[in-house]
Short mmCIF file of C-alpha atoms in Angstrom, two decimals:
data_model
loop_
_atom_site.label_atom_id
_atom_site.label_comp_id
_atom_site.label_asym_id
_atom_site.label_seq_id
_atom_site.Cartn_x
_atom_site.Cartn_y
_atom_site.Cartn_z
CA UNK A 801 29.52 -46.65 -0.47
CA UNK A 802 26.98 -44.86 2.13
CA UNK A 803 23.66 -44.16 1.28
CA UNK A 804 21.08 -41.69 2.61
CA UNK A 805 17.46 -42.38 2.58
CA UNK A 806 14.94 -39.81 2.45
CA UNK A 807 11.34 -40.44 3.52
CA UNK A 808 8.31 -38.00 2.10
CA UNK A 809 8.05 -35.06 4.58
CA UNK A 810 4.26 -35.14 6.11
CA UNK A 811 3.92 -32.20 7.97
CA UNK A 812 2.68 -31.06 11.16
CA UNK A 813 -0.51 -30.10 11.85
CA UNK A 814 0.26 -26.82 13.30
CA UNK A 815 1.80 -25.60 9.83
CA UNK A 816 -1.29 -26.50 7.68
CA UNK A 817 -3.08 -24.34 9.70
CA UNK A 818 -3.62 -20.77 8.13
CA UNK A 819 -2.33 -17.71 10.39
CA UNK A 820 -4.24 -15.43 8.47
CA UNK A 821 -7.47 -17.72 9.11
CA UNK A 822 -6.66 -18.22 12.63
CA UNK A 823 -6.47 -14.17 13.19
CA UNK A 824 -9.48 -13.51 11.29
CA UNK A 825 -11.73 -16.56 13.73
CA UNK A 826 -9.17 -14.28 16.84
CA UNK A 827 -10.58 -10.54 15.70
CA UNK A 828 -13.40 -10.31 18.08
CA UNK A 829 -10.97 -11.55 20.89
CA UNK A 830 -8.06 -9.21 20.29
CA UNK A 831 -10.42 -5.77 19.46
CA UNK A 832 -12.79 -6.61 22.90
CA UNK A 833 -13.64 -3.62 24.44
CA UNK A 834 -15.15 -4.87 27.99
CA UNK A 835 -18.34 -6.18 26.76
CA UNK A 836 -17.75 -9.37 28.66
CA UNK A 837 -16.48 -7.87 31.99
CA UNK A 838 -17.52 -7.54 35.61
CA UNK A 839 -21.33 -6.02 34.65
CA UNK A 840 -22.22 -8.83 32.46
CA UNK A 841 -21.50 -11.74 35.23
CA UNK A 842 -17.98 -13.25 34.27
CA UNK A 843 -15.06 -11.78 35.61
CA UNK A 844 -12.05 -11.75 33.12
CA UNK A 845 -8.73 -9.90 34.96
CA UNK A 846 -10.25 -6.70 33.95
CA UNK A 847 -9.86 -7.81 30.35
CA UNK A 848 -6.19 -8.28 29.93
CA UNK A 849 -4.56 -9.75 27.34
CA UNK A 850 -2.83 -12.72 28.96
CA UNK A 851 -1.08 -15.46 27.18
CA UNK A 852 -3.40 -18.11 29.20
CA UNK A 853 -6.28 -16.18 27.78
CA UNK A 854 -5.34 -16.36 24.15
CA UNK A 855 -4.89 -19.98 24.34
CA UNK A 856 -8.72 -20.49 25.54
CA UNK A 857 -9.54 -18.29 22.13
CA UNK A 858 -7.13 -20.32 20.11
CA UNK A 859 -8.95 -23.33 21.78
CA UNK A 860 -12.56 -22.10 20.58
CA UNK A 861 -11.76 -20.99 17.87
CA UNK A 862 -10.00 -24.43 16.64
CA UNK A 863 -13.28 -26.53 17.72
CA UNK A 864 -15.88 -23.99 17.08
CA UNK A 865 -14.64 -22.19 13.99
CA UNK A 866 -14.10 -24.82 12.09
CA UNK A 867 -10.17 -24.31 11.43
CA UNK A 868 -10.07 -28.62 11.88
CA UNK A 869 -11.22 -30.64 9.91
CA UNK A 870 -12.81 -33.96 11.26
CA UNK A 871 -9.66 -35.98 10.15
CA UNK A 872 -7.59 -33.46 12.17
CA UNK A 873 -9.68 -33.50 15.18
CA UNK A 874 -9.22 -37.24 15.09
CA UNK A 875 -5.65 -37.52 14.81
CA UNK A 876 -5.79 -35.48 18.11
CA UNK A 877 -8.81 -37.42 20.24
CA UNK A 878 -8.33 -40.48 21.99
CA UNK A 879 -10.27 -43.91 21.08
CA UNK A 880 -13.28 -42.70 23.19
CA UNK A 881 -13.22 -39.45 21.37
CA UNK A 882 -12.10 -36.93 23.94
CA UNK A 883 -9.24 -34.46 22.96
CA UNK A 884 -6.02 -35.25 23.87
CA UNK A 885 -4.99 -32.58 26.86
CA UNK A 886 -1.06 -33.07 25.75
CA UNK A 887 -1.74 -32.72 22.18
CA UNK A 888 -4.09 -29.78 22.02
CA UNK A 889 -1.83 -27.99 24.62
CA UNK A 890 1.34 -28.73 22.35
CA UNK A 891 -0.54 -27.66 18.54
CA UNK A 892 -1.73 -24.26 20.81
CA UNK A 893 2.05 -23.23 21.87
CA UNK A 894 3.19 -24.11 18.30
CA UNK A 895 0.57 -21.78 16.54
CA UNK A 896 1.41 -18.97 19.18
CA UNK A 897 5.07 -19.23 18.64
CA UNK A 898 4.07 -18.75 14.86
CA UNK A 899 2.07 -16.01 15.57
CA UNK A 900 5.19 -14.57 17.48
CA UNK A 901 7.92 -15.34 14.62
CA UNK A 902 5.53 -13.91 12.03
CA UNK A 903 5.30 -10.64 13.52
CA UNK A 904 1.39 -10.84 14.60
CA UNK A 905 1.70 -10.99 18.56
CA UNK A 906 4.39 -9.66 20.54
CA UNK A 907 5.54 -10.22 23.99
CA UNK A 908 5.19 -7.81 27.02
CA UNK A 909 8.60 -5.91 26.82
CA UNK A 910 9.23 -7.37 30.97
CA UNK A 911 9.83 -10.68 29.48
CA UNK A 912 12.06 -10.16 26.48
CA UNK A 913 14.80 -11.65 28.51
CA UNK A 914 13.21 -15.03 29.41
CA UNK A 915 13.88 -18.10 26.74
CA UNK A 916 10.90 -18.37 24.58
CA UNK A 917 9.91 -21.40 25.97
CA UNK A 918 9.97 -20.52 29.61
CA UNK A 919 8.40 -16.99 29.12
CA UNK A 920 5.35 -18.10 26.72
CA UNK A 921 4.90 -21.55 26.05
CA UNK A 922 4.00 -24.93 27.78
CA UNK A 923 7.85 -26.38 28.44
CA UNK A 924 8.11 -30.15 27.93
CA UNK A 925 7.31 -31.21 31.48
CA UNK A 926 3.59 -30.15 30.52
CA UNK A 927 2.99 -27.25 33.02
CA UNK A 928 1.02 -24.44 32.35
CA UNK A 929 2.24 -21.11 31.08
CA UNK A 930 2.54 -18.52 33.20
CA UNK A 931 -1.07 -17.05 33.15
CA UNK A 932 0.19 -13.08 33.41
CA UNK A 933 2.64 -12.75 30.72
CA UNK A 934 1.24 -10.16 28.89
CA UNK A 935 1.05 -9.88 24.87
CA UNK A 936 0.27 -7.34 22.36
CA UNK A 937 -1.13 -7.05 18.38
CA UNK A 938 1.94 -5.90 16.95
CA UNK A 939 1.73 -2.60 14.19
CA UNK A 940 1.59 -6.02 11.40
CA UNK A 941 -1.35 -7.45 13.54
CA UNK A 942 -3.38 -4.03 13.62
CA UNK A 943 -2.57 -3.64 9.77
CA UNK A 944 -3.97 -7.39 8.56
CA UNK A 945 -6.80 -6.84 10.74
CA UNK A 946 -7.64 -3.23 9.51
CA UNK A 947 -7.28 -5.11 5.73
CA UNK A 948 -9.80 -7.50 6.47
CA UNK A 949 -12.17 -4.91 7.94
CA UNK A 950 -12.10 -2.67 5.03
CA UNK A 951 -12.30 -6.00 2.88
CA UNK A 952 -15.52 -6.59 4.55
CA UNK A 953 -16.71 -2.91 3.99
CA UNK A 954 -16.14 -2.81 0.50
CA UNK A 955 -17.35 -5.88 -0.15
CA UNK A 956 -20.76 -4.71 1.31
CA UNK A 957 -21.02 -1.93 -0.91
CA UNK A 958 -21.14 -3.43 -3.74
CA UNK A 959 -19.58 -1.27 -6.86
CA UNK A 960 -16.86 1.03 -5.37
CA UNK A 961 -14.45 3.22 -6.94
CA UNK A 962 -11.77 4.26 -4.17
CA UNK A 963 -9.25 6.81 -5.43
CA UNK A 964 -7.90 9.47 -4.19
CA UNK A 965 -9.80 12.70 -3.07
CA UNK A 966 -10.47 14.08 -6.83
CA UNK A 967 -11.49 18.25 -6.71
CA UNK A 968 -12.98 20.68 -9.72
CA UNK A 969 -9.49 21.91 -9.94
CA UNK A 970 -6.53 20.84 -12.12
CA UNK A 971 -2.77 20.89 -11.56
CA UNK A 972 0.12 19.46 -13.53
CA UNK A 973 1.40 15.61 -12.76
CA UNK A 974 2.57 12.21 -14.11
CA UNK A 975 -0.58 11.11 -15.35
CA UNK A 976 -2.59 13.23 -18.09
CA UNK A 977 -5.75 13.63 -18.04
CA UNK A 978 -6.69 17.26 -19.33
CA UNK A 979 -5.53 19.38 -22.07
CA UNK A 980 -1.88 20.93 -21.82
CA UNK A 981 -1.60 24.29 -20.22
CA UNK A 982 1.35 26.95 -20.59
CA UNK A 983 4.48 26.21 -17.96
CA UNK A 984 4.39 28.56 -15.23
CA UNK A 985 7.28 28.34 -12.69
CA UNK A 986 6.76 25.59 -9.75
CA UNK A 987 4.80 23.16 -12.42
CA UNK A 988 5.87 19.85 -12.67
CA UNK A 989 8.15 19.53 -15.54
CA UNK A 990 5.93 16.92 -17.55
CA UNK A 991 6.57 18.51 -20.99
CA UNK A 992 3.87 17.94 -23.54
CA UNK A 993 5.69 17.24 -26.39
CA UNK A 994 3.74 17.53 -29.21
CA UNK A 995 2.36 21.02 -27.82
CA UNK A 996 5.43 22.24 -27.17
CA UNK A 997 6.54 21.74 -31.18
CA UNK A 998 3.40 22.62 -32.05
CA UNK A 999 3.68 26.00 -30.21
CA UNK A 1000 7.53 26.72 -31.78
CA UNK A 1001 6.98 25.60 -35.06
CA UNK A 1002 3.98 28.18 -35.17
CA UNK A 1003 5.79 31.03 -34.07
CA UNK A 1004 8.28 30.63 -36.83
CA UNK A 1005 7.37 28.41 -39.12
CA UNK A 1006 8.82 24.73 -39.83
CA UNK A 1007 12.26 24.77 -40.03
CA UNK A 1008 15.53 23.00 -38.64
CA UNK A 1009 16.67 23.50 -36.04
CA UNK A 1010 13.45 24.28 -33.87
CA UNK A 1011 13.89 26.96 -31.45
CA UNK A 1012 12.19 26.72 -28.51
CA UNK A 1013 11.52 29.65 -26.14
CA UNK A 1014 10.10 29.69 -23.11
CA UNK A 1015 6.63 30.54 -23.67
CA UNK A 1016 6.21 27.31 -26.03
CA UNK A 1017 6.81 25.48 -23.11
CA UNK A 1018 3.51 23.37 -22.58
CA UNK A 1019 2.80 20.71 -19.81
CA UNK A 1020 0.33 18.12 -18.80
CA UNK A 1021 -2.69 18.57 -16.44
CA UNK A 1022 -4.10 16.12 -14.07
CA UNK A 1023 -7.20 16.53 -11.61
CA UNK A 1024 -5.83 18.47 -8.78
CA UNK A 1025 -6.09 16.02 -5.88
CA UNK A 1026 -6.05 17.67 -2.20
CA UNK A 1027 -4.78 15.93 1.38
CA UNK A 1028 -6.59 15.55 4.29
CA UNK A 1029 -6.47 15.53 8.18
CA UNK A 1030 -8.93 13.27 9.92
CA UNK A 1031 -9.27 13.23 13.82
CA UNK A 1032 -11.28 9.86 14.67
CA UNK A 1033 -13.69 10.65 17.87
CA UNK A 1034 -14.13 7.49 19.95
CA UNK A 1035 -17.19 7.66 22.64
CA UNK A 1036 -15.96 5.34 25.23
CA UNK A 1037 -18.19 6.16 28.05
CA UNK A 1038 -19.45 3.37 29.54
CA UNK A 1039 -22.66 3.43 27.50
CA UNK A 1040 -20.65 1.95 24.54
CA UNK A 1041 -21.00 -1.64 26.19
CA UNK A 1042 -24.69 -1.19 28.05
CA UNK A 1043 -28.07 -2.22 26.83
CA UNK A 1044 -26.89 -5.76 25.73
CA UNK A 1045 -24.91 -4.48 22.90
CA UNK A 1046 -21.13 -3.55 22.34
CA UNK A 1047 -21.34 -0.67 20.18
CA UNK A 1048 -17.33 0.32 20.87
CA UNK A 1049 -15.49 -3.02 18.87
CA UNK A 1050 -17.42 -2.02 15.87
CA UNK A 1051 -16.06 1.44 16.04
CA UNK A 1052 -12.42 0.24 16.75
CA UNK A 1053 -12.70 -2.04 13.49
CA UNK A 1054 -13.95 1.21 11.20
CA UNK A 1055 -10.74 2.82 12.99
CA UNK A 1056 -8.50 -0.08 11.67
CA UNK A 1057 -10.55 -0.12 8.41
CA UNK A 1058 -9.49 3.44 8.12
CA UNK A 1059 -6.18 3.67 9.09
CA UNK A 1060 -5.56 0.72 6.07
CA UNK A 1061 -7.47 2.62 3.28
CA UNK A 1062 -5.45 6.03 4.15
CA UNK A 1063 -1.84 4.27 4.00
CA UNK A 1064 -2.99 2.19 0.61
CA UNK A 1065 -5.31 4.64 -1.43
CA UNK A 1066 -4.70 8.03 0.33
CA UNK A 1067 -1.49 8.44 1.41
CA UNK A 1068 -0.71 12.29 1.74
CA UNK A 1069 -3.63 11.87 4.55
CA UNK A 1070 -3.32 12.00 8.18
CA UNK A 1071 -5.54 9.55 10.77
CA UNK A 1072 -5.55 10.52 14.60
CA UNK A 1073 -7.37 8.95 17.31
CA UNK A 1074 -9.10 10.70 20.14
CA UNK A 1075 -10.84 9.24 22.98
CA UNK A 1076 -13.75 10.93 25.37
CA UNK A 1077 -15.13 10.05 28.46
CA UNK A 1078 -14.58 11.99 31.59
CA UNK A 1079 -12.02 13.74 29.86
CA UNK A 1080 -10.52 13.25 26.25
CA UNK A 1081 -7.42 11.69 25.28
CA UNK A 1082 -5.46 10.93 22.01
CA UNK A 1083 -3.61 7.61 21.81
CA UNK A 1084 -1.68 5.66 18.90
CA UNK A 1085 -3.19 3.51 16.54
CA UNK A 1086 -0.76 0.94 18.15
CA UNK A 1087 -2.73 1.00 21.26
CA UNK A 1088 -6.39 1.22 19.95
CA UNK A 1089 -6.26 -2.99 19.73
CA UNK A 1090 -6.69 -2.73 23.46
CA UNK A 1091 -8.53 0.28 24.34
CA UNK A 1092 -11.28 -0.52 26.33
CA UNK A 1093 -14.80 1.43 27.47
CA UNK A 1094 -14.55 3.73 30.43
CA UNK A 1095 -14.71 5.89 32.73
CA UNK A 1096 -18.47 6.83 32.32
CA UNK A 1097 -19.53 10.31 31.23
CA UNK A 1098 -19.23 11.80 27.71
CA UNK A 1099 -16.99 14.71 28.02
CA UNK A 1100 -17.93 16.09 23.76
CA UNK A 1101 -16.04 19.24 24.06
CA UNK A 1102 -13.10 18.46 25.89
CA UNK A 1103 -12.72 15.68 22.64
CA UNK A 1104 -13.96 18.79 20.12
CA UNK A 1105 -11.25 20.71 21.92
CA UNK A 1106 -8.37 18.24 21.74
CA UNK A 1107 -9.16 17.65 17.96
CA UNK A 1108 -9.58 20.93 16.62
CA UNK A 1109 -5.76 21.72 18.37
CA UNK A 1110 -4.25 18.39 16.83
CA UNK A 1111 -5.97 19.44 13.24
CA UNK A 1112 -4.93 22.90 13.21
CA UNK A 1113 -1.74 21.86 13.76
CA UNK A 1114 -1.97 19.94 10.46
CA UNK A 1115 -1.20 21.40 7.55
CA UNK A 1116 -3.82 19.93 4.88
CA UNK A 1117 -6.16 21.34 2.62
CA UNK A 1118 -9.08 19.57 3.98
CA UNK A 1119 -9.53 19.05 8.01
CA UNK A 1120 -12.28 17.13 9.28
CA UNK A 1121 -13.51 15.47 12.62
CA UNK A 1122 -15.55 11.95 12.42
CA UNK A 1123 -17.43 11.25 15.84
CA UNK A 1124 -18.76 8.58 17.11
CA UNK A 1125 -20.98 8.66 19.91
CA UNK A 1126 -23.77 7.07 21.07
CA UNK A 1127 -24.70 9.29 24.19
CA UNK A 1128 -25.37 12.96 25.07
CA UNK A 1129 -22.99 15.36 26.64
CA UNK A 1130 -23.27 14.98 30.01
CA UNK A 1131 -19.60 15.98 31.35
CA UNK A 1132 -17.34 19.27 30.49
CA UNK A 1133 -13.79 20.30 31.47
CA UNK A 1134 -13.91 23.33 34.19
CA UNK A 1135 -11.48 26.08 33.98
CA UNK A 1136 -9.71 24.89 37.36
CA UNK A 1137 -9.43 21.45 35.34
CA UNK A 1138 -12.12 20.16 37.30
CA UNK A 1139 -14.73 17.89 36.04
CA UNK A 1140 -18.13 18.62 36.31
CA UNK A 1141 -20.73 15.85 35.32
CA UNK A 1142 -24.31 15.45 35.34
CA UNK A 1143 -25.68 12.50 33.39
CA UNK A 1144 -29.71 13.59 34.12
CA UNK A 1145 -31.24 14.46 30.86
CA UNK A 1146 -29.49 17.36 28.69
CA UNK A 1147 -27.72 19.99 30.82
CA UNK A 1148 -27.99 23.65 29.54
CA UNK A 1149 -24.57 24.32 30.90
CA UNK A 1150 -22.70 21.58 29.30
CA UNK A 1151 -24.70 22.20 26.00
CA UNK A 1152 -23.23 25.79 25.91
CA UNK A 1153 -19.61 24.52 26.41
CA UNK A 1154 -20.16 21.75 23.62
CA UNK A 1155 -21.89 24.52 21.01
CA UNK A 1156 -18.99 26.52 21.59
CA UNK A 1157 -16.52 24.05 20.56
CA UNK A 1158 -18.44 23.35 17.76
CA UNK A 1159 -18.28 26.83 16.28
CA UNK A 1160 -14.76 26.88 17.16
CA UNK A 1161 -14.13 24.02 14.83
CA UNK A 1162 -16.52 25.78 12.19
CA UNK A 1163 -14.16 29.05 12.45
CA UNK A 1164 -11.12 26.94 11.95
CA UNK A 1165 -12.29 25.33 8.65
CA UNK A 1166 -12.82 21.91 10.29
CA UNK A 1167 -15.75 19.93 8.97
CA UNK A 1168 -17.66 17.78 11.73
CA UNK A 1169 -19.07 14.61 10.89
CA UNK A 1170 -21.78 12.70 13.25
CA UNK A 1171 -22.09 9.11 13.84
CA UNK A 1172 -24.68 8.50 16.19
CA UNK A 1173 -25.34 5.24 17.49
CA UNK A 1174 -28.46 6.21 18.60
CA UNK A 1175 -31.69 7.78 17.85
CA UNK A 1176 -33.59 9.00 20.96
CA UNK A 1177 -35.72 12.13 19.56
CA UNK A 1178 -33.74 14.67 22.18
CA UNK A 1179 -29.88 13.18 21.25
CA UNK A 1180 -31.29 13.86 17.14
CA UNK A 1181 -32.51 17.43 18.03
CA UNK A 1182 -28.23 17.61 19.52
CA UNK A 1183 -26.98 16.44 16.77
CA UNK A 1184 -28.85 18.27 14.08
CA UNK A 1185 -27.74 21.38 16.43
CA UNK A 1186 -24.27 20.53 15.82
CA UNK A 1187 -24.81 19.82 12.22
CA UNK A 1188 -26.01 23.12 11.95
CA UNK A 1189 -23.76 25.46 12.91
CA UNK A 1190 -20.98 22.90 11.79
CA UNK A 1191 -22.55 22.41 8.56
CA UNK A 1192 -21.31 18.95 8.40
CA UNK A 1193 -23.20 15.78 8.07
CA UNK A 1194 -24.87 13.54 10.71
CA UNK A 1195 -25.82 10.03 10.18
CA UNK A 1196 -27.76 7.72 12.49
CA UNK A 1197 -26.94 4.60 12.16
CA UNK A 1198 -26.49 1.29 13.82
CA UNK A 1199 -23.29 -0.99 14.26
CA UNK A 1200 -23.91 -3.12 11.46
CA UNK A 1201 -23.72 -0.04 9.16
CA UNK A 1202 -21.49 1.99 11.14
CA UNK A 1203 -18.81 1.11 8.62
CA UNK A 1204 -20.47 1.29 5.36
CA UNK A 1205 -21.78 5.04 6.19
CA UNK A 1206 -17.86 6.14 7.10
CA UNK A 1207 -16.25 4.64 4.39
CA UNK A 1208 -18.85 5.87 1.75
CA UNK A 1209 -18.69 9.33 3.39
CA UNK A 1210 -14.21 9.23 3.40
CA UNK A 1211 -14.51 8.08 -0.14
CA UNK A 1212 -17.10 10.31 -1.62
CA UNK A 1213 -15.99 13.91 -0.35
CA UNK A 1214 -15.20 16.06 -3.67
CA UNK A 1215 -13.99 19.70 -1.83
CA UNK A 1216 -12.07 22.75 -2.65
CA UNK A 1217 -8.66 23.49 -2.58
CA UNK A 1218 -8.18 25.65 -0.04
CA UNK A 1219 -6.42 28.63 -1.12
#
């Protein structure tokens, strides 16, 4: 008779190692804006995101980060101590293939044909990767990193209740929380029971059968709760990354934060993303993982302008604008389409053009909220000019509570119901 013999299973080191950890230590490297580019000294192929690039993360952050233990690092060093080239290289391709298979990363659509092996990884013969296949945070990737941001935010805060946008008024639902109100037509059908008898039996006494009419009809009432339509204003003029500070990551991260607590907590609400510099652009949260800083000016109205046309296109009772700057306006949108810039001091022309936008957005019910990164006594005197006529909020605030003032403000509005 043949027997099989089975030996304990061990492992490899690549699975003990947590994904989730390993993204978390890779956040800073998949949301870089620039920061370390061409003006800073170090040249890094204008920032792509290249396979051979996310290998030298995975590589810090496995020594530096602390994602191996001592007995790990061990079992991959030599006897005199020095990492083994082969081994590191082979534990790397395995956790990127994970990454791949788990739905994190994705490859560049141009090399969906190749084998896995000869389009990402390190084959057996040892040879590098090729160092321009391209990869992107897939929609799963964006969404565990905007978790962990807004994890981080709340955590910050201390004591939070996050619900859903609560209002004075009151509308019938699944959950009761007022008293019962007649049924008019177009209520929700969530009968109050005990009214509803109470209602019959006191028209005409208490008797067998009950006959119920339609004025003893009596339903629940909940907190009416409105929906809202948020465009998210992204400075990325090249300011974002100067002064030895990059002011833009932290603003991509409150993005991602966002985008998580509207799909989770509010989900009737809308989140777009808008982009100014030279001009203004709106691109998909898929994208924002790689947006980067540039061109250079701050172009405010031409962003006011293509907000205020997404938002009125949105059907919401509330409509609102968060921007996040850290610069004056120093660039508007000609009526030929041409550009016209000047970045010296506060132009009077491109003031006028940014104003006017402003109280465009105030006559179509949008609410402007400020977020300046900043606090130069002329860019306050802007801001509290915008506030004005607005009559929205400004905060100035720094990156480290960039977050913590937006989410406090998205979380806090009580507002009308627009009728």
């Amino acid at each position: 008779m043949r027997f099989t013999r089975y030996s304990k299973y061990e492992g490899e080191l690549w699975d003990d190692i947590s994904l989730e950890q390993l993204l978390d230590r890779l956040a800073n490297f998949l949301l870089q804006s620039g920061f370390d580019g061409e003006y800073y000294g170090e040249w890094n192929d204008d920032g792509e995101q290249t396979l051979e690039r996310l290998r030298q993360a995975i590589m810090r952050a496995l020594i530096e980060e602390d994602l191996l233990t001592e007995d790990e690092l061990d079992s991959l060093s030599d006897e005199r101590g020095n990492l083994k080239a082969e081994a590191m290289a082979r534990l790397i391709d395995r956790l990127i293939q994970r990454l791949i298979e788990e739905g994190y990363l994705s490859l560049d659509q141009s090399q969906a044909g190749r084998d896995m092996g000869q389009r990402s990884l390190r084959g057996r013969s040892g040879k590098a990767a090729e160092p321009k296949i391209k990869f992107q945070v897939t929609d799963k990737g964006l969404d565990f990193l905007g978790f962990k941001a807004l994890k981080e935010l709340v955590s910050s805060l201390g004591k939070s209740s996050v619900g859903r946008h609560d209002t004075r008024y009151l509308s019938t639902g699944v959950e009761a929380d007022q008293f019962p109100k007649p049924y008019e037509f177009g209520d929700a059908l969530n009968l109050d029971v005990s009214s509803t008898l109470k209602s019959a039996i006191k028209r005409e006494g208490l008797g067998v059968p009950i006959n119920l009419e339609y004025s003893d009809l009596m339903v629940h009432q909940t907190d009416y709760q409105s929906s809202c339509a948020t465009v998210l204003m992204l400075d990325c003029s090249h300011s974002m990354i100067l002064y030895g500070e990059d002011r833009f990551t932290p603003a991509k991260r409150v993005a991602l934060a966002l985008t998580h607590l509207i799909r989770c907590q509010f989900p009737g609400d809308t989140l777009r993303v808008v982009l100014f510099h030279d001009s203004a652009e709106e691109i998909p949260l898929s994208r924002l993982a790689s947006v980067k800083v540039g061109p250079y000016h701050t172009n405010t109205s031409e962003g006011l302008r293509l907000a205020r046309r997404i938002l009125i296109s949105q059907r919401k009772d509330m409509r609102q604008i968060i921007m996040i700057t850290d610069g004056k306006p120093s660039a508007m949108t000609l009526e030929n389409g041409q550009i016209y810039k000047n970045s010296m001091g506060l132009d009077p022309r491109v003031l006028r053009e940014t104003f006017r936008e402003v109280a465009l957005c105030r006559r179509s019910g949008i609410m402007i909220n400020t977020f300046m990164l900043a606090d130069d006594h002329y860019l306050v005197d802007f801001v509290k000019k915008v506030t004005e006529i607005c009559q929205g909020k400004a905060y100035f605030t720094t990156t480290m509570t960039l977050g913590q003032y937006i989410l406090m403000d998205y979380m806090r509005r009580r507002t009308k119901k627009v009728r």
